[in-house]
Amino acid sequence: MRDLSAFPVTAKWPAQHPERLQLYSLATPNGVKVSIALEELGLPYEAHKVSFETNDQTTPEFLSLNPNNKIPAILDPHGPGGAPLALFESGAILIYLAEKTGKLLPSDPAARYQALQWLMWQMGGVGPMFGQLGFFHKFAGKDIDDKRPRDRYAAESKRLLGVLNRHLAGRQWIMGDDYTVADIAVFPWVRNLVGFYGAGDLVGFADFPEVARVLAAFVARPAVVRGLAVPA
Amino acid sequence: MSAKAPHILVADDNPINRMMAARLLKEAGCNSVLVDDGTHALTALQSQRFDGVLLDESMPQMDGSEVLKELKRWRDEGRIVPPVVMVTGNDLPSDLERFLALGARGLIPKPLSRDSLQRALALLRARL
């Protein structure tokens, strides 16, 4: 039986099940990557909501776990060597969960690196570009008269969608038959772009039928349906 | 912490508390070094490698907060500093916040017990 009550983060978000992996998150594209992966893997976990409305992410309790004040973050009571492990950055968490369980990454070494390549492609490209497009299209940035920032991020988002669309032709998932953490990283962001951000027309989403096909298959997965609603 | 017995520094000016901590740590499979003041804690930290520190707040020459501040300076200089958990009666949320800001990992209220030591050790062993 683990006792995590000395961890300052548990003062604000008490662990009811301290033997389970603790997830501190919000149902954003980056947040749901981790809950979807946990659901796919069937790992027992306890989800805690980090509310942006009350700036939970900048509280000392949250910062004690993640100095980068962003969700998601985890505290795994059973980390490597049996010691608790704290992690932030959704991409790093996905790799950790995949390696911990031996699932969601191909076993073939070359394919594994290619899956990581697409994961990094999401972390460095899709996330930042789609995120900025959301800001300039839907949020505070939409009132800026100068449309060059919005157009720049729209063009880059289109380019990324084109790359993905070409790659997905003839493949079930990003790594072909293998459903991996790369899919779990990429498709919540695609879903968010055309859904919550309402930027489908702006990026000409109809031009990317392969992306739309895999997105539909992704959101139909029961674990994805469950993971998208975490934390409640 | 390595597989061998964890090496823990205990700084507390109260001899009973030190003795208690040493006994509980031994029970938990840890080695301990006991000091009665912040200045001696820093001396010990300069000469030995520890896996963690259990640090009292109020001590006569140099208190726990001052120790944390000095350790922060060491860290800023690139020196490897072991994780610190405060063991103190000053356990209000505002105290915790202050100790976290000074670089402690957390706070265990006094007096130390078998259970609370386990919690402290989990926090010291954690990879944060």
XYZ file of C-alpha atoms in Angstrom:
360
model
C 0.000 0.000 0.000
C 1.432 3.325 -1.061
C 0.967 6.489 0.902
C 1.350 9.634 -1.171
C 0.083 12.050 1.450
C 3.517 13.624 1.963
C 3.471 14.801 -1.653
C 2.316 18.425 -1.571
C 0.188 17.892 -4.680
C -2.023 15.528 -2.668
C -2.818 18.316 -0.194
C -4.874 19.995 -2.913
C -5.906 16.864 -4.790
C -6.119 14.055 -2.196
C -5.408 10.565 -3.496
C -8.349 8.296 -2.707
C -6.431 5.386 -4.251
C -2.749 6.140 -3.629
C -1.680 2.814 -5.117
C -3.013 3.967 -8.493
C -1.321 6.262 -10.952
C -2.374 9.839 -10.221
C -3.284 12.002 -13.213
C -3.579 15.794 -12.937
C -5.285 17.012 -16.050
C -8.059 18.750 -17.919
C -9.935 17.449 -20.975
C -7.863 19.420 -23.487
C -6.058 17.804 -26.468
C -2.866 17.402 -24.419
C -4.723 16.264 -21.325
C -6.794 13.572 -23.028
C -3.748 12.009 -24.651
C -2.809 10.616 -21.260
C -6.305 9.561 -20.172
C -6.853 7.870 -23.553
C -3.549 6.009 -23.237
C -4.429 4.935 -19.683
C -7.845 3.731 -20.854
C -6.323 1.864 -23.803
C -3.802 0.213 -21.498
C -6.320 -0.571 -18.787
C -3.986 0.834 -16.134
C -5.757 1.763 -12.892
C -5.550 5.500 -12.364
C -7.125 8.331 -10.459
C -7.849 11.557 -12.328
C -7.786 14.990 -10.736
C -9.102 18.100 -12.428
C -6.720 21.039 -12.702
C -9.012 23.963 -13.370
C -7.677 26.875 -15.418
C -10.566 29.026 -14.191
C -9.065 29.062 -10.721
C -5.468 28.966 -12.015
C -4.871 25.624 -10.295
C -1.871 25.085 -12.527
C 0.061 27.912 -10.863
C -0.563 26.835 -7.261
C 2.450 25.726 -5.199
C 0.859 22.268 -4.875
C 0.747 21.787 -8.645
C 4.144 23.404 -9.158
C 5.653 20.943 -6.676
C 4.861 18.267 -9.259
C 5.325 20.241 -12.461
C 7.377 23.454 -12.411
C 6.234 24.092 -15.990
C 2.653 24.836 -14.781
C 0.956 22.946 -17.613
C -1.314 19.925 -17.717
C -1.096 16.985 -17.931
C 1.189 15.718 -15.181
C 1.322 12.348 -13.474
C 2.570 10.875 -10.246
C 3.077 7.133 -10.576
C 3.456 5.548 -7.121
C 5.108 2.565 -8.819
C 7.777 4.155 -10.979
C 11.059 2.585 -12.121
C 12.780 0.800 -9.261
C 9.568 0.956 -7.239
C 10.037 4.628 -6.363
C 7.303 7.169 -7.149
C 7.872 9.018 -10.416
C 6.541 12.447 -11.336
C 6.371 13.394 -15.010
C 5.100 16.253 -17.100
C 4.958 16.769 -20.903
C 2.291 14.607 -22.521
C 4.734 13.141 -25.051
C 7.120 11.974 -22.338
C 4.216 10.549 -20.354
C 2.997 8.601 -23.405
C 6.454 7.100 -23.945
C 6.688 6.225 -20.267
C 3.292 4.494 -20.226
C 4.110 2.605 -23.424
C 7.452 1.406 -22.056
C 6.005 0.586 -18.658
C 3.440 -1.739 -20.233
C 5.196 -2.846 -23.416
C 2.187 -1.705 -25.430
C 1.267 1.136 -27.822
C 4.763 1.232 -29.360
C 5.910 -1.218 -32.053
C 8.345 -3.892 -30.867
C 10.396 -3.720 -34.053
C 13.165 -1.188 -33.292
C 12.948 0.707 -36.588
C 9.161 0.953 -36.393
C 9.461 2.063 -32.794
C 11.674 4.996 -33.753
C 9.279 5.913 -36.531
C 6.383 5.920 -34.093
C 8.426 8.216 -31.844
C 9.184 10.358 -34.886
C 5.456 10.933 -35.441
C 4.966 11.552 -31.742
C 7.669 14.260 -31.879
C 6.109 15.595 -35.067
C 2.930 16.129 -33.100
C 4.681 17.614 -30.066
C 6.828 20.052 -32.033
C 4.491 20.805 -34.942
C 0.831 19.897 -34.683
C 0.326 20.951 -31.051
C 1.990 24.366 -31.215
C 0.662 25.280 -34.681
C -2.921 24.133 -34.143
C -2.855 25.728 -30.702
C -1.773 29.110 -32.076
C -4.350 28.828 -34.836
C -6.978 28.294 -32.149
C -5.803 31.459 -30.397
C -5.911 33.616 -33.529
C -9.078 32.069 -34.958
C -11.310 31.461 -31.949
C -9.895 33.100 -28.841
C -8.450 36.530 -27.962
C -6.360 36.727 -31.132
C -9.403 36.715 -33.428
C -10.019 40.402 -32.764
C -6.622 41.405 -34.066
C -7.073 43.293 -37.346
C -3.830 42.082 -38.841
C -4.660 38.582 -40.128
C -1.056 37.590 -40.861
C -0.572 35.607 -37.620
C -3.800 33.677 -38.185
C -2.968 33.057 -41.838
C 0.524 31.915 -40.998
C -0.728 29.315 -38.505
C -3.539 28.285 -40.868
C -1.017 27.711 -43.662
C 1.302 25.729 -41.412
C -1.634 23.678 -40.059
C -2.691 22.906 -43.634
C 0.825 21.849 -44.499
C 0.935 19.503 -41.482
C -2.475 18.037 -42.355
C -1.232 17.470 -45.905
C 1.818 15.587 -44.638
C -0.380 13.425 -42.431
C -2.947 12.865 -45.175
C -0.305 11.606 -47.619
C 1.227 9.375 -44.990
C -2.092 7.798 -43.995
C -3.008 6.711 -47.524
C -3.096 2.910 -47.483
C -2.535 2.756 -43.731
C -5.037 1.970 -41.021
C -3.148 4.012 -38.420
C -0.036 6.176 -38.453
C 2.143 3.084 -38.023
C 0.043 0.946 -40.376
C -1.600 -1.938 -38.577
C -0.138 -0.892 -35.226
C -2.198 1.565 -33.201
C 0.401 3.526 -31.208
C 1.020 6.519 -28.975
C 1.563 8.505 -32.195
C -2.163 8.163 -32.994
C -3.061 9.013 -29.408
C -0.935 12.173 -29.647
C -2.088 13.358 -33.073
C -5.819 12.732 -33.308
C -7.041 14.592 -30.217
C -5.450 17.670 -31.791
C -7.073 17.067 -35.183
C -10.406 16.529 -33.477
C -9.946 19.758 -31.544
C -8.994 21.757 -34.643
C -12.154 20.870 -36.532
C -14.345 20.590 -33.435
C -13.728 22.991 -30.570
C -11.652 25.483 -32.598
C -14.120 25.397 -35.502
C -11.225 25.812 -37.930
C -12.219 23.039 -40.356
C -13.197 25.404 -43.175
C -10.237 27.679 -42.581
C -7.770 24.820 -43.136
C -9.861 23.155 -45.866
C -10.335 19.966 -43.907
C -12.348 18.428 -46.748
C -9.055 18.202 -48.663
C -7.707 15.638 -46.181
C -10.002 12.588 -46.472
C -7.421 10.141 -45.123
C -7.069 12.213 -41.961
C -10.855 12.358 -41.623
C -11.098 8.583 -42.093
C -8.572 7.796 -39.339
C -10.017 10.467 -37.054
C -13.432 8.771 -37.356
C -11.902 5.393 -36.507
C -10.003 6.934 -33.603
C -12.985 8.583 -31.925
C -15.014 5.369 -32.329
C -12.648 3.442 -30.073
C -14.306 2.788 -26.689
C -11.133 3.731 -24.791
C -10.990 7.026 -26.691
C -14.625 7.772 -25.886
C -13.878 7.174 -22.220
C -10.561 9.018 -22.213
C -12.007 12.128 -23.865
C -14.295 12.646 -20.866
C -11.483 12.615 -18.268
C -11.340 14.297 -15.861
C -15.092 14.710 -15.460
C 18.252 6.289 -3.721
C 20.406 3.281 -4.419
C 19.646 -0.308 -3.468
C 21.928 -0.099 -0.434
C 20.640 1.369 2.820
C 19.566 4.982 2.268
C 21.761 7.521 4.035
C 19.591 10.146 5.730
C 20.629 13.331 7.498
C 18.473 14.385 10.446
C 18.745 17.950 11.726
C 16.832 18.696 14.908
C 17.901 20.567 18.052
C 15.785 18.353 20.307
C 17.777 15.262 21.414
C 14.633 13.177 21.950
C 13.423 13.925 18.451
C 16.841 13.011 17.043
C 16.917 9.741 18.943
C 13.380 8.918 17.832
C 14.195 9.693 14.209
C 17.320 7.529 14.371
C 15.373 4.616 15.804
C 12.566 4.869 13.246
C 15.040 5.253 10.387
C 16.967 2.185 11.517
C 13.709 0.243 11.646
C 12.986 1.404 8.105
C 16.361 0.121 6.916
C 18.080 3.501 6.665
C 21.373 4.798 8.021
C 21.212 8.151 9.716
C 23.522 10.967 10.672
C 22.188 13.223 13.432
C 22.997 16.910 13.842
C 21.564 19.475 16.231
C 21.686 22.622 14.136
C 21.483 24.041 10.622
C 25.157 24.944 10.589
C 26.103 21.357 11.378
C 23.674 20.140 8.763
C 25.521 22.176 6.127
C 28.885 20.878 7.348
C 27.629 17.309 7.078
C 26.174 17.959 3.627
C 29.517 19.333 2.476
C 31.463 16.283 3.563
C 29.094 13.377 2.897
C 26.663 12.278 0.272
C 23.103 11.822 1.547
C 20.000 10.362 -0.057
C 17.741 12.752 1.796
C 17.424 15.239 4.635
C 14.812 15.453 7.398
C 15.030 19.051 8.500
C 13.585 20.794 11.523
C 12.548 24.431 11.171
C 13.416 26.047 14.489
C 17.002 25.472 15.579
C 19.177 27.864 17.596
C 22.076 28.929 15.333
C 20.634 28.416 11.899
C 17.044 27.414 11.234
C 15.632 25.138 8.553
C 14.643 27.993 6.257
C 18.210 29.308 6.270
C 19.485 25.844 5.446
C 17.053 25.638 2.524
C 18.223 29.027 1.270
C 21.859 27.948 1.399
C 21.049 24.674 -0.368
C 19.272 26.668 -3.043
C 22.477 28.645 -3.573
C 24.413 25.384 -3.848
C 21.923 24.112 -6.408
C 22.227 27.319 -8.393
C 25.977 26.748 -8.466
C 25.315 23.370 -10.041
C 26.054 21.288 -6.978
C 24.061 18.128 -6.365
C 21.886 18.607 -3.305
C 19.825 15.795 -1.751
C 16.052 16.210 -1.440
C 14.786 17.787 1.776
C 11.589 17.119 3.696
C 10.725 19.474 6.542
C 9.758 17.841 9.823
C 8.228 20.617 11.827
C 5.400 21.832 14.013
C 4.992 24.763 11.622
C 2.614 22.899 9.389
C 0.065 25.448 8.228
C -0.627 25.567 4.473
C 1.260 28.872 4.391
C 4.291 27.157 5.954
C 4.155 24.407 3.344
C 3.961 27.011 0.612
C 6.957 28.857 2.029
C 9.043 25.687 2.358
C 8.140 24.598 -1.182
C 9.216 27.990 -2.486
C 12.535 27.503 -0.701
C 13.037 24.170 -2.414
C 11.804 21.583 0.107
C 9.861 18.655 -1.280
C 7.214 18.704 1.400
C 6.408 18.804 5.049
C 5.752 16.173 7.702
C 4.169 17.414 10.924
C 5.897 16.615 14.205
C 6.196 14.284 15.953
C 7.658 11.798 13.518
C 5.965 8.395 13.637
C 6.535 5.106 11.855
C 3.784 6.004 9.359
C 4.826 9.570 8.763
C 8.440 8.486 8.270
C 7.266 6.119 5.545
C 5.497 9.024 3.884
C 8.601 11.158 4.150
C 10.801 8.398 2.714
C 8.394 7.923 -0.226
C 8.743 11.620 -0.948
C 12.539 11.509 -0.616
C 12.799 8.429 -2.866
C 10.494 9.863 -5.539
C 11.911 10.977 -8.861
C 10.532 14.457 -9.197
